[in-house]
Short mmCIF file of C-alpha atoms in Angstrom, two decimals:
data_model
loop_
_atom_site.label_atom_id
_atom_site.label_comp_id
_atom_site.label_asym_id
_atom_site.label_seq_id
_atom_site.Cartn_x
_atom_site.Cartn_y
_atom_site.Cartn_z
CA UNK A 1 -14.64 18.26 -28.47
CA UNK A 2 -16.24 14.87 -27.66
CA UNK A 3 -15.33 11.35 -26.83
CA UNK A 4 -16.76 8.33 -28.68
CA UNK A 5 -16.79 4.78 -27.40
CA UNK A 6 -15.35 3.04 -30.58
CA UNK A 7 -14.29 -0.38 -29.52
CA UNK A 8 -13.79 -3.08 -26.98
CA UNK A 9 -10.32 -4.42 -26.32
CA UNK A 10 -9.41 -7.99 -25.45
CA UNK A 11 -6.07 -8.95 -23.97
CA UNK A 12 -5.05 -12.32 -25.23
CA UNK A 13 -2.25 -15.01 -25.07
CA UNK A 14 -2.79 -15.56 -28.76
CA UNK A 15 -4.42 -12.48 -30.49
CA UNK A 16 -4.51 -14.28 -33.93
CA UNK A 17 -6.27 -17.32 -32.67
CA UNK A 18 -8.77 -15.30 -30.45
CA UNK A 19 -9.26 -12.88 -33.20
CA UNK A 20 -10.21 -15.66 -35.61
CA UNK A 21 -12.83 -16.92 -33.01
CA UNK A 22 -14.43 -13.63 -32.57
CA UNK A 23 -14.34 -12.76 -36.28
CA UNK A 24 -16.19 -16.10 -36.93
CA UNK A 25 -18.56 -15.54 -34.00
CA UNK A 26 -19.45 -12.01 -35.26
CA UNK A 27 -19.33 -12.52 -38.95
CA UNK A 28 -16.72 -9.69 -39.23
CA UNK A 29 -13.60 -9.03 -41.28
CA UNK A 30 -10.05 -9.38 -39.80
CA UNK A 31 -7.01 -7.08 -40.28
CA UNK A 32 -3.93 -6.26 -38.26
CA UNK A 33 -2.25 -2.86 -37.60
CA UNK A 34 0.90 -4.62 -36.41
CA UNK A 35 2.45 -7.68 -34.73
CA UNK A 36 0.45 -8.76 -31.75
CA UNK A 37 -2.62 -6.82 -32.71
CA UNK A 38 -5.66 -8.27 -34.48
CA UNK A 39 -8.45 -5.84 -35.64
CA UNK A 40 -12.02 -6.90 -36.14
CA UNK A 41 -14.35 -4.79 -38.20
CA UNK A 42 -17.88 -5.14 -39.44
CA UNK A 43 -17.91 -5.80 -43.19
CA UNK A 44 -18.22 -2.48 -45.27
CA UNK A 45 -16.78 -0.35 -42.59
CA UNK A 46 -13.26 1.14 -42.05
CA UNK A 47 -12.15 2.26 -38.55
CA UNK A 48 -12.98 4.70 -37.13
CA UNK A 49 -16.42 5.01 -38.96
CA UNK A 50 -18.63 6.69 -36.28
CA UNK A 51 -21.52 4.32 -37.34
CA UNK A 52 -19.60 1.24 -36.46
CA UNK A 53 -18.26 -0.54 -33.43
CA UNK A 54 -15.12 -2.54 -33.40
CA UNK A 55 -13.12 -5.13 -31.45
CA UNK A 56 -9.27 -5.21 -30.94
CA UNK A 57 -7.46 -8.17 -29.61
CA UNK A 58 -3.98 -7.45 -28.23
CA UNK A 59 -1.31 -9.99 -27.29
CA UNK A 60 0.18 -9.66 -23.83
CA UNK A 61 2.60 -11.95 -22.07
CA UNK A 62 0.34 -13.18 -19.30
CA UNK A 63 -3.25 -11.95 -19.18
CA UNK A 64 -4.16 -11.56 -15.58
CA UNK A 65 -7.16 -12.99 -13.71
CA UNK A 66 -9.20 -10.14 -12.52
CA UNK A 67 -12.62 -9.68 -11.00
CA UNK A 68 -15.32 -10.39 -13.69
CA UNK A 69 -16.62 -7.08 -14.79
CA UNK A 70 -16.94 -6.60 -18.50
CA UNK A 71 -18.49 -9.01 -21.05
CA UNK A 72 -20.32 -9.01 -24.38
CA UNK A 73 -23.94 -10.01 -25.06
CA UNK A 74 -24.72 -11.31 -28.56
CA UNK A 75 -28.06 -10.73 -30.16
CA UNK A 76 -30.26 -13.28 -31.80
CA UNK A 77 -33.42 -12.88 -33.89
CA UNK A 78 -35.31 -16.09 -33.01
CA UNK A 79 -35.10 -19.16 -30.71
CA UNK A 80 -33.82 -21.16 -33.74
CA UNK A 81 -31.10 -18.54 -34.38
CA UNK A 82 -30.07 -18.66 -30.84
CA UNK A 83 -29.78 -22.34 -30.74
CA UNK A 84 -27.93 -22.34 -34.08
CA UNK A 85 -25.40 -19.63 -32.83
CA UNK A 86 -24.77 -21.49 -29.65
CA UNK A 87 -23.98 -24.69 -31.43
CA UNK A 88 -21.82 -22.88 -33.90
CA UNK A 89 -19.82 -21.08 -31.16
CA UNK A 90 -19.18 -24.27 -29.40
CA UNK A 91 -17.80 -25.73 -32.72
CA UNK A 92 -15.51 -22.76 -32.88
CA UNK A 93 -14.12 -23.53 -29.46
CA UNK A 94 -16.51 -21.94 -26.92
CA UNK A 95 -17.43 -23.77 -23.80
CA UNK A 96 -20.46 -23.61 -21.40
CA UNK A 97 -19.85 -21.36 -18.42
CA UNK A 98 -21.43 -21.28 -14.94
CA UNK A 99 -21.31 -17.86 -13.35
CA UNK A 100 -24.34 -18.52 -11.00
CA UNK A 101 -26.85 -17.62 -13.70
CA UNK A 102 -29.38 -20.28 -12.71
CA UNK A 103 -32.32 -21.07 -14.98
CA UNK A 104 -32.27 -18.19 -17.54
CA UNK A 105 -33.35 -17.83 -21.23
CA UNK A 106 -29.89 -16.92 -22.32
CA UNK A 107 -26.74 -19.08 -22.75
CA UNK A 108 -23.55 -18.32 -20.90
CA UNK A 109 -20.32 -19.32 -22.63
CA UNK A 110 -16.60 -18.85 -22.55
CA UNK A 111 -14.36 -18.06 -25.51
CA UNK A 112 -11.14 -20.14 -26.08
CA UNK A 113 -9.22 -17.96 -23.61
CA UNK A 114 -11.91 -18.00 -20.94
CA UNK A 115 -13.68 -14.69 -21.44
CA UNK A 116 -17.28 -15.16 -20.56
CA UNK A 117 -20.06 -13.82 -22.80
CA UNK A 118 -23.80 -14.42 -23.24
CA UNK A 119 -25.90 -15.46 -26.23
CA UNK A 120 -29.21 -13.72 -25.56
CA UNK A 121 -32.73 -14.88 -26.41
CA UNK A 122 -34.50 -12.76 -29.01
CA UNK A 123 -35.23 -9.23 -27.60
CA UNK A 124 -36.94 -6.45 -29.53
CA UNK A 125 -34.56 -3.87 -28.06
CA UNK A 126 -31.65 -5.45 -29.72
CA UNK A 127 -33.19 -6.12 -33.14
CA UNK A 128 -30.94 -3.41 -34.92
CA UNK A 129 -27.70 -3.62 -32.93
CA UNK A 130 -25.80 -5.96 -35.03
CA UNK A 131 -24.25 -9.23 -33.60
CA UNK A 132 -23.24 -7.46 -30.54
CA UNK A 133 -26.38 -6.57 -28.43
CA UNK A 134 -24.48 -4.89 -25.53
CA UNK A 135 -21.16 -4.34 -23.69
CA UNK A 136 -22.16 -5.06 -19.97
CA UNK A 137 -20.22 -3.86 -17.14
CA UNK A 138 -20.75 -5.24 -13.53
CA UNK A 139 -20.84 -2.37 -10.98
CA UNK A 140 -21.95 -1.53 -7.53
CA UNK A 141 -23.93 1.62 -8.43
CA UNK A 142 -25.58 1.96 -11.84
CA UNK A 143 -26.82 5.44 -11.12
CA UNK A 144 -23.29 6.73 -10.43
CA UNK A 145 -21.78 4.89 -13.41
CA UNK A 146 -24.53 6.47 -15.67
CA UNK A 147 -23.70 9.94 -14.30
CA UNK A 148 -20.01 9.43 -15.12
CA UNK A 149 -20.27 7.73 -18.53
CA UNK A 150 -23.27 9.87 -19.53
CA UNK A 151 -20.98 12.91 -19.32
CA UNK A 152 -17.85 11.16 -20.41
CA UNK A 153 -18.87 10.07 -23.88
CA UNK A 154 -21.31 11.29 -26.60
CA UNK A 155 -23.82 8.47 -26.01
CA UNK A 156 -27.48 8.82 -24.92
CA UNK A 157 -28.78 7.64 -21.53
CA UNK A 158 -31.86 5.52 -22.32
CA UNK A 159 -32.60 4.13 -18.76
CA UNK A 160 -31.37 4.19 -15.32
CA UNK A 161 -32.58 2.48 -12.16
CA UNK A 162 -30.96 1.32 -8.88
CA UNK A 163 -30.25 -2.07 -10.73
CA UNK A 164 -29.12 -1.16 -14.16
CA UNK A 165 -28.30 1.70 -16.65
CA UNK A 166 -28.36 1.71 -20.42
CA UNK A 167 -26.61 4.02 -22.91
CA UNK A 168 -26.35 3.95 -26.70
CA UNK A 169 -24.67 5.94 -29.44
CA UNK A 170 -26.52 9.25 -30.13
CA UNK A 171 -26.67 8.11 -33.67
CA UNK A 172 -28.94 5.12 -32.55
CA UNK A 173 -26.58 2.50 -34.04
CA UNK A 174 -24.54 -0.25 -32.83
CA UNK A 175 -24.62 -2.03 -29.40
CA UNK A 176 -25.64 -0.72 -25.98
CA UNK A 177 -23.45 -0.01 -23.10
CA UNK A 178 -25.06 -1.36 -20.04
CA UNK A 179 -24.11 -1.15 -16.25
CA UNK A 180 -25.54 -3.98 -14.11
CA UNK A 181 -25.60 -3.90 -10.40
CA UNK A 182 -24.00 -6.99 -8.87
CA UNK A 183 -22.74 -8.02 -5.50
CA UNK A 184 -19.12 -7.09 -5.02
CA UNK A 185 -16.71 -9.89 -5.30
CA UNK A 186 -19.52 -12.31 -6.34
CA UNK A 187 -17.68 -13.43 -9.54
CA UNK A 188 -14.00 -14.07 -10.26
CA UNK A 189 -13.06 -15.62 -13.60
CA UNK A 190 -10.46 -14.96 -16.18
CA UNK A 191 -11.40 -11.80 -18.35
CA UNK A 192 -9.35 -9.08 -19.82
CA UNK A 193 -11.72 -6.74 -21.57
CA UNK A 194 -11.81 -2.84 -21.57
CA UNK A 195 -13.35 0.13 -23.47
CA UNK A 196 -11.35 2.28 -25.87
CA UNK A 197 -12.58 5.98 -26.38
CA UNK A 198 -11.70 8.09 -29.37
CA UNK A 199 -11.46 11.95 -29.01
CA UNK A 200 -12.86 14.16 -31.88
CA UNK A 201 -10.48 15.62 -32.88
CA UNK A 202 -7.84 13.15 -31.96
CA UNK A 203 -5.43 16.01 -31.14
CA UNK A 204 -7.82 16.79 -28.23
CA UNK A 205 -6.62 13.86 -26.16
CA UNK A 206 -5.10 15.87 -23.34
CA UNK A 207 -8.12 18.09 -22.93
CA UNK A 208 -10.41 15.14 -22.92
CA UNK A 209 -8.29 13.27 -20.35
CA UNK A 210 -8.27 16.43 -18.07
CA UNK A 211 -12.05 16.69 -18.42
CA UNK A 212 -12.53 12.96 -17.57
CA UNK A 213 -10.46 13.44 -14.42
CA UNK A 214 -12.77 16.44 -13.38
CA UNK A 215 -15.61 13.87 -13.63
CA UNK A 216 -13.95 11.39 -11.36
CA UNK A 217 -11.58 9.29 -13.53
CA UNK A 218 -8.16 8.58 -12.24
CA UNK A 219 -4.84 7.80 -14.14
CA UNK A 220 -4.06 3.98 -14.23
CA UNK A 221 -0.81 2.29 -14.65
CA UNK A 222 -1.07 -1.20 -16.38
CA UNK A 223 2.49 -1.27 -17.48
CA UNK A 224 1.77 0.51 -20.78
CA UNK A 225 4.92 2.47 -20.89
CA UNK A 226 5.34 5.08 -23.48
CA UNK A 227 2.32 4.80 -25.69
CA UNK A 228 0.09 7.09 -27.64
CA UNK A 229 -2.93 6.23 -25.55
CA UNK A 230 -3.79 7.30 -21.86
CA UNK A 231 -5.09 4.75 -19.48
CA UNK A 232 -7.57 5.83 -16.94
CA UNK A 233 -10.04 4.22 -14.46
CA UNK A 234 -13.63 5.08 -13.88
CA UNK A 235 -15.00 5.81 -10.43
CA UNK A 236 -15.42 2.10 -9.81
CA UNK A 237 -11.93 1.17 -11.04
CA UNK A 238 -12.70 0.01 -14.56
CA UNK A 239 -9.85 0.70 -16.70
CA UNK A 240 -10.25 2.30 -20.18
CA UNK A 241 -8.14 3.97 -22.75
CA UNK A 242 -8.42 7.41 -24.45
CA UNK A 243 -6.74 6.95 -27.85
CA UNK A 244 -4.41 9.42 -29.32
CA UNK A 245 -2.52 10.00 -32.67
CA UNK A 246 -0.06 7.07 -33.25
#
């Protein structure tokens, strides 16, 4: 059995409006599996294609303000592309954001519901990732996070230092998962983003949840009630979901 990181999940006040923003931002298609859920998929892929990465936007009554831990980095291919993308995102409703980044070559923006993300300058490492270069998680100990997530999912560890760790799908496709060392409590803005993992086979959910707990994950209650997925937290408290058969 194995676990694959298949998507990021945004909580939203208005899933349809936020979904439209991100679909336009990424150039992806939009669908819906039910009321209050907007699904974003790269063109030509159908979930859960293992060669693709997805975004779900889910409506919740009052998205909480939590410590800023997870954000998306968007890839660009040239300085002109970066400038064009930033301008287009602002037209779609994104706004400049200051998270203490100082003078950096990337641009920090917030989507219409306040979720911060970065538009990166061109970088060779991200030339084949698609529009999402990386899912970035702030943490206190990148080495510890690399140990947990390296065993938790079927992704390959590419680099680990005291300051950051980088993983990517073993198939060499899609975005990177990056853990960035930050000062605890340094950033507090509105963000509601988590990771969704898919067991293979899906019926192996219970066994995978048990395995994750032996690695250091703990059960988490976010008011999910009786649902087909299991909510856990990694050793630094980042919540994530292990999907099941609905």
